[in-house]
């Protein structure tokens, strides 16, 4: 924790430019390549670009979530986290609309120039996002200021005082019950993310190819399918927000 969360996000935003430039070179080179060796170089450059985007996301996601969570009251976190997720999914709808417009301008046909232009429009939007991330400042992170007062009544003593320990930021002695529960939660989260990544790598990534090659859908129709998907996810997330409240979580 030598760097503040705001500075880490700012550094990740600056690194977006490197990933954007690499992706753009791969897209332009791949569309212009006429030889097998040229296509191979473009493919290798695209693989490097994807790895760079993974580094960017790994650098930014955690600190950005921490900044967002520390800027609100504990009682509002579930609601505001859900709203942030809904905004993210609705932004994906706008992105699909832009992609559909690009393909429509190219005659609604699958072609390397159309794919190139769609990628360039997308990474152009990423540059705007990277610039916004560079606007973070240290005062935005409340971890450097006074401790946040508890937003509700103190937890009853029948819980063994674990809530009070958590409010003080003390994870307990090494090997204690609270520390073991924290490590267990972290292990479950890691395993869940790994399994989701495996599942997505074997299924979701192939859906566009399936729709294009097997179902013979045009680019605009494929984008329409993926445009409806974030809307359904956003609506279902509202149900997930209300369910814990009804269960008195």
Short mmCIF file of C-alpha atoms in Angstrom, two decimals:
data_model
loop_
_atom_site.label_atom_id
_atom_site.label_comp_id
_atom_site.label_asym_id
_atom_site.label_seq_id
_atom_site.Cartn_x
_atom_site.Cartn_y
_atom_site.Cartn_z
CA UNK A 1 0.00 0.00 0.00
CA UNK A 2 2.78 2.42 -0.78
CA UNK A 3 0.67 4.08 -3.47
CA UNK A 4 -2.77 5.51 -2.87
CA UNK A 5 -5.71 4.03 -4.73
CA UNK A 6 -6.18 7.27 -6.68
CA UNK A 7 -2.59 7.27 -7.93
CA UNK A 8 -2.82 3.59 -8.88
CA UNK A 9 -5.96 4.21 -10.95
CA UNK A 10 -4.29 7.23 -12.55
CA UNK A 11 -1.27 5.10 -13.50
CA UNK A 12 -3.55 2.44 -15.00
CA UNK A 13 -5.37 5.12 -16.97
CA UNK A 14 -2.08 6.32 -18.44
CA UNK A 15 -1.22 2.73 -19.39
CA UNK A 16 -4.48 2.58 -21.36
CA UNK A 17 -2.69 4.59 -24.06
CA UNK A 18 -0.14 1.80 -24.53
CA UNK A 19 -2.83 -0.87 -24.85
CA UNK A 20 -4.85 1.36 -27.19
CA UNK A 21 -1.89 1.99 -29.49
CA UNK A 22 -1.03 -1.73 -29.63
CA UNK A 23 -4.62 -2.71 -30.40
CA UNK A 24 -4.89 -0.06 -33.11
CA UNK A 25 -1.69 -1.23 -34.78
CA UNK A 26 -2.93 -4.83 -34.73
CA UNK A 27 -6.31 -3.88 -36.22
CA UNK A 28 -4.86 -1.68 -38.96
CA UNK A 29 -2.10 -4.15 -39.78
CA UNK A 30 -4.45 -7.10 -39.89
CA UNK A 31 -6.88 -5.35 -42.25
CA UNK A 32 -4.07 -4.24 -44.56
CA UNK A 33 -2.08 -7.51 -44.55
CA UNK A 34 -1.97 -9.35 -47.86
CA UNK A 35 0.48 -12.11 -46.98
CA UNK A 36 0.33 -14.94 -44.47
CA UNK A 37 3.34 -13.55 -42.60
CA UNK A 38 1.68 -10.14 -42.32
CA UNK A 39 -1.46 -11.70 -40.88
CA UNK A 40 0.68 -13.69 -38.44
CA UNK A 41 2.40 -10.53 -37.20
CA UNK A 42 -0.95 -8.79 -36.78
CA UNK A 43 -2.29 -11.77 -34.84
CA UNK A 44 0.75 -11.83 -32.54
CA UNK A 45 0.40 -8.09 -31.94
CA UNK A 46 -3.29 -8.55 -31.13
CA UNK A 47 -2.42 -11.24 -28.56
CA UNK A 48 0.03 -8.80 -26.93
CA UNK A 49 -2.67 -6.12 -26.95
CA UNK A 50 -5.15 -8.42 -25.20
CA UNK A 51 -2.54 -9.18 -22.54
CA UNK A 52 -1.97 -5.45 -22.06
CA UNK A 53 -5.70 -4.89 -21.56
CA UNK A 54 -5.62 -7.59 -18.90
CA UNK A 55 -2.84 -5.70 -17.12
CA UNK A 56 -4.83 -2.48 -17.35
CA UNK A 57 -7.96 -4.06 -15.88
CA UNK A 58 -6.02 -5.77 -13.09
CA UNK A 59 -4.36 -2.45 -12.18
CA UNK A 60 -7.51 -0.36 -12.21
CA UNK A 61 -10.43 -2.52 -11.06
CA UNK A 62 -9.50 -3.09 -7.41
CA UNK A 63 -8.43 0.48 -6.50
CA UNK A 64 -11.36 1.98 -8.41
CA UNK A 65 -13.82 -0.22 -6.51
CA UNK A 66 -12.13 0.75 -3.23
CA UNK A 67 -12.39 4.46 -4.06
CA UNK A 68 -16.02 4.10 -5.00
CA UNK A 69 -16.87 2.14 -1.85
CA UNK A 70 -15.04 4.58 0.44
CA UNK A 71 -16.90 7.57 -1.02
CA UNK A 72 -20.33 6.48 0.24
CA UNK A 73 -22.07 5.54 3.46
CA UNK A 74 -22.08 1.86 4.38
CA UNK A 75 -25.87 1.82 4.36
CA UNK A 76 -25.91 2.96 0.71
CA UNK A 77 -23.24 0.65 -0.67
CA UNK A 78 -25.48 -2.16 -1.91
CA UNK A 79 -27.78 0.25 -3.72
CA UNK A 80 -25.02 2.38 -5.23
CA UNK A 81 -22.90 -0.62 -6.23
CA UNK A 82 -25.92 -2.01 -8.06
CA UNK A 83 -26.49 1.35 -9.78
CA UNK A 84 -22.85 1.43 -10.89
CA UNK A 85 -23.20 -2.05 -12.36
CA UNK A 86 -26.37 -1.02 -14.15
CA UNK A 87 -24.64 2.02 -15.63
CA UNK A 88 -21.82 -0.25 -16.79
CA UNK A 89 -24.21 -2.60 -18.55
CA UNK A 90 -26.18 0.24 -20.13
CA UNK A 91 -22.94 1.73 -21.42
CA UNK A 92 -22.40 -1.61 -23.13
CA UNK A 93 -25.71 -1.01 -24.92
CA UNK A 94 -24.35 2.28 -26.29
CA UNK A 95 -21.18 0.50 -27.39
CA UNK A 96 -23.17 -2.12 -29.30
CA UNK A 97 -25.11 0.70 -30.96
CA UNK A 98 -21.88 2.35 -32.12
CA UNK A 99 -20.59 -0.97 -33.43
CA UNK A 100 -23.84 -1.60 -35.30
CA UNK A 101 -23.59 1.86 -36.87
CA UNK A 102 -20.05 1.13 -38.07
CA UNK A 103 -21.10 -2.18 -39.63
CA UNK A 104 -24.14 -0.53 -41.20
CA UNK A 105 -21.87 2.06 -42.83
CA UNK A 106 -19.87 -0.82 -44.33
CA UNK A 107 -22.95 -2.43 -45.87
CA UNK A 108 -23.85 -4.75 -42.97
CA UNK A 109 -21.34 -7.38 -44.10
CA UNK A 110 -18.51 -9.18 -42.33
CA UNK A 111 -15.24 -7.75 -43.63
CA UNK A 112 -11.81 -6.87 -42.27
CA UNK A 113 -12.24 -3.11 -42.92
CA UNK A 114 -15.52 -3.13 -40.98
CA UNK A 115 -13.97 -5.03 -38.09
CA UNK A 116 -10.97 -2.70 -38.13
CA UNK A 117 -13.13 0.42 -37.91
CA UNK A 118 -15.28 -1.06 -35.15
CA UNK A 119 -12.16 -1.85 -33.11
CA UNK A 120 -10.75 1.64 -33.69
CA UNK A 121 -14.00 3.25 -32.51
CA UNK A 122 -13.94 1.06 -29.41
CA UNK A 123 -10.35 1.84 -28.44
CA UNK A 124 -11.07 5.52 -29.08
CA UNK A 125 -13.71 5.34 -26.35
CA UNK A 126 -11.14 3.63 -24.13
CA UNK A 127 -8.85 6.66 -24.52
CA UNK A 128 -11.64 8.86 -23.15
CA UNK A 129 -12.07 6.49 -20.20
CA UNK A 130 -8.32 6.47 -19.57
CA UNK A 131 -8.27 10.25 -19.53
CA UNK A 132 -11.07 10.29 -16.95
CA UNK A 133 -9.10 7.87 -14.75
CA UNK A 134 -6.16 10.26 -14.76
CA UNK A 135 -8.38 12.86 -13.08
CA UNK A 136 -8.45 10.97 -9.78
CA UNK A 137 -6.80 12.80 -6.92
CA UNK A 138 -5.67 11.61 -3.49
CA UNK A 139 -8.35 13.58 -1.54
CA UNK A 140 -10.96 11.48 -3.35
CA UNK A 141 -9.83 8.46 -1.33
CA UNK A 142 -11.31 8.67 2.13
CA UNK A 143 -8.86 6.14 3.49
CA UNK A 144 -6.36 8.98 3.97
CA UNK A 145 -8.78 10.99 6.09
CA UNK A 146 -10.48 10.35 9.42
CA UNK A 147 -12.10 7.00 10.02
CA UNK A 148 -15.64 6.65 8.81
CA UNK A 149 -18.13 6.60 11.71
CA UNK A 150 -20.47 3.63 11.85
CA UNK A 151 -23.71 4.29 9.98
CA UNK A 152 -25.96 2.24 12.22
CA UNK A 153 -26.33 1.02 15.78
CA UNK A 154 -23.51 -1.10 17.24
CA UNK A 155 -23.70 -4.82 16.79
CA UNK A 156 -24.90 -6.80 19.81
CA UNK A 157 -22.30 -8.47 22.01
CA UNK A 158 -23.80 -11.88 21.23
CA UNK A 159 -21.85 -11.90 17.97
CA UNK A 160 -18.57 -11.98 19.81
CA UNK A 161 -17.62 -8.43 18.96
CA UNK A 162 -16.63 -9.31 15.38
CA UNK A 163 -18.41 -6.27 13.94
CA UNK A 164 -16.48 -3.94 16.22
CA UNK A 165 -13.24 -5.58 15.20
CA UNK A 166 -14.08 -5.12 11.54
CA UNK A 167 -14.98 -1.46 12.05
CA UNK A 168 -11.56 -0.86 13.57
CA UNK A 169 -9.96 -2.50 10.51
CA UNK A 170 -8.35 -5.19 12.68
CA UNK A 171 -8.40 -8.58 11.01
CA UNK A 172 -7.50 -10.31 14.25
CA UNK A 173 -4.42 -12.19 15.29
CA UNK A 174 -2.70 -14.38 12.77
CA UNK A 175 -4.46 -17.71 12.66
CA UNK A 176 -7.45 -16.45 14.69
CA UNK A 177 -11.04 -17.26 13.74
CA UNK A 178 -11.59 -13.87 12.06
CA UNK A 179 -8.37 -14.12 10.05
CA UNK A 180 -9.27 -17.65 8.92
CA UNK A 181 -12.71 -16.51 7.77
CA UNK A 182 -11.11 -13.65 5.83
CA UNK A 183 -8.74 -16.00 4.03
CA UNK A 184 -11.59 -18.40 3.31
CA UNK A 185 -13.66 -15.60 1.76
CA UNK A 186 -10.70 -14.55 -0.38
CA UNK A 187 -10.10 -18.14 -1.51
CA UNK A 188 -13.76 -18.60 -2.45
CA UNK A 189 -13.69 -15.34 -4.44
CA UNK A 190 -10.55 -16.38 -6.32
CA UNK A 191 -11.94 -19.82 -7.14
CA UNK A 192 -15.23 -18.30 -8.29
CA UNK A 193 -13.46 -15.88 -10.65
CA UNK A 194 -11.24 -18.62 -12.07
CA UNK A 195 -14.20 -20.91 -12.75
CA UNK A 196 -16.16 -18.08 -14.35
CA UNK A 197 -13.18 -17.26 -16.56
CA UNK A 198 -12.89 -20.90 -17.64
CA UNK A 199 -16.57 -21.06 -18.44
CA UNK A 200 -16.52 -17.79 -20.37
CA UNK A 201 -13.44 -18.85 -22.31
CA UNK A 202 -15.16 -22.06 -23.42
CA UNK A 203 -18.59 -20.60 -24.19
CA UNK A 204 -19.18 -16.85 -24.34
CA UNK A 205 -16.18 -16.05 -26.54
CA UNK A 206 -17.52 -18.34 -29.27
CA UNK A 207 -21.06 -16.99 -29.36
CA UNK A 208 -20.33 -14.29 -32.01
CA UNK A 209 -18.68 -16.87 -34.29
CA UNK A 210 -21.63 -19.22 -33.83
CA UNK A 211 -24.14 -16.49 -34.64
CA UNK A 212 -22.17 -15.35 -37.68
CA UNK A 213 -21.17 -18.69 -39.18
CA UNK A 214 -23.84 -21.16 -38.12
CA UNK A 215 -26.87 -18.89 -37.80
CA UNK A 216 -25.81 -16.69 -40.74
CA UNK A 217 -26.66 -13.48 -38.91
CA UNK A 218 -25.43 -10.18 -40.29
CA UNK A 219 -23.17 -7.96 -38.15
CA UNK A 220 -26.00 -5.58 -37.24
CA UNK A 221 -28.22 -8.48 -36.11
CA UNK A 222 -25.41 -9.93 -33.99
CA UNK A 223 -24.98 -6.53 -32.36
CA UNK A 224 -28.74 -6.42 -31.73
CA UNK A 225 -28.48 -9.72 -29.82
CA UNK A 226 -25.69 -8.34 -27.66
CA UNK A 227 -27.53 -5.05 -27.28
CA UNK A 228 -30.48 -6.79 -25.65
CA UNK A 229 -28.25 -8.83 -23.33
CA UNK A 230 -27.03 -5.92 -21.10
CA UNK A 231 -30.61 -4.70 -20.75
CA UNK A 232 -31.69 -8.09 -19.41
CA UNK A 233 -28.67 -8.23 -17.07
CA UNK A 234 -29.39 -4.74 -15.73
CA UNK A 235 -33.02 -5.58 -15.02
CA UNK A 236 -32.12 -8.83 -13.26
CA UNK A 237 -29.54 -7.03 -11.08
CA UNK A 238 -32.38 -4.96 -9.59
CA UNK A 239 -33.96 -8.20 -8.41
CA UNK A 240 -30.66 -9.23 -6.86
CA UNK A 241 -30.54 -5.94 -4.98
CA UNK A 242 -34.02 -6.35 -3.50
CA UNK A 243 -33.58 -10.00 -2.55
CA UNK A 244 -31.00 -9.43 0.26
CA UNK A 245 -33.16 -6.62 1.68
CA UNK A 246 -36.20 -8.91 1.84
CA UNK A 247 -34.06 -11.59 3.46
CA UNK A 248 -32.95 -9.02 6.10
CA UNK A 249 -29.28 -9.47 5.19
#
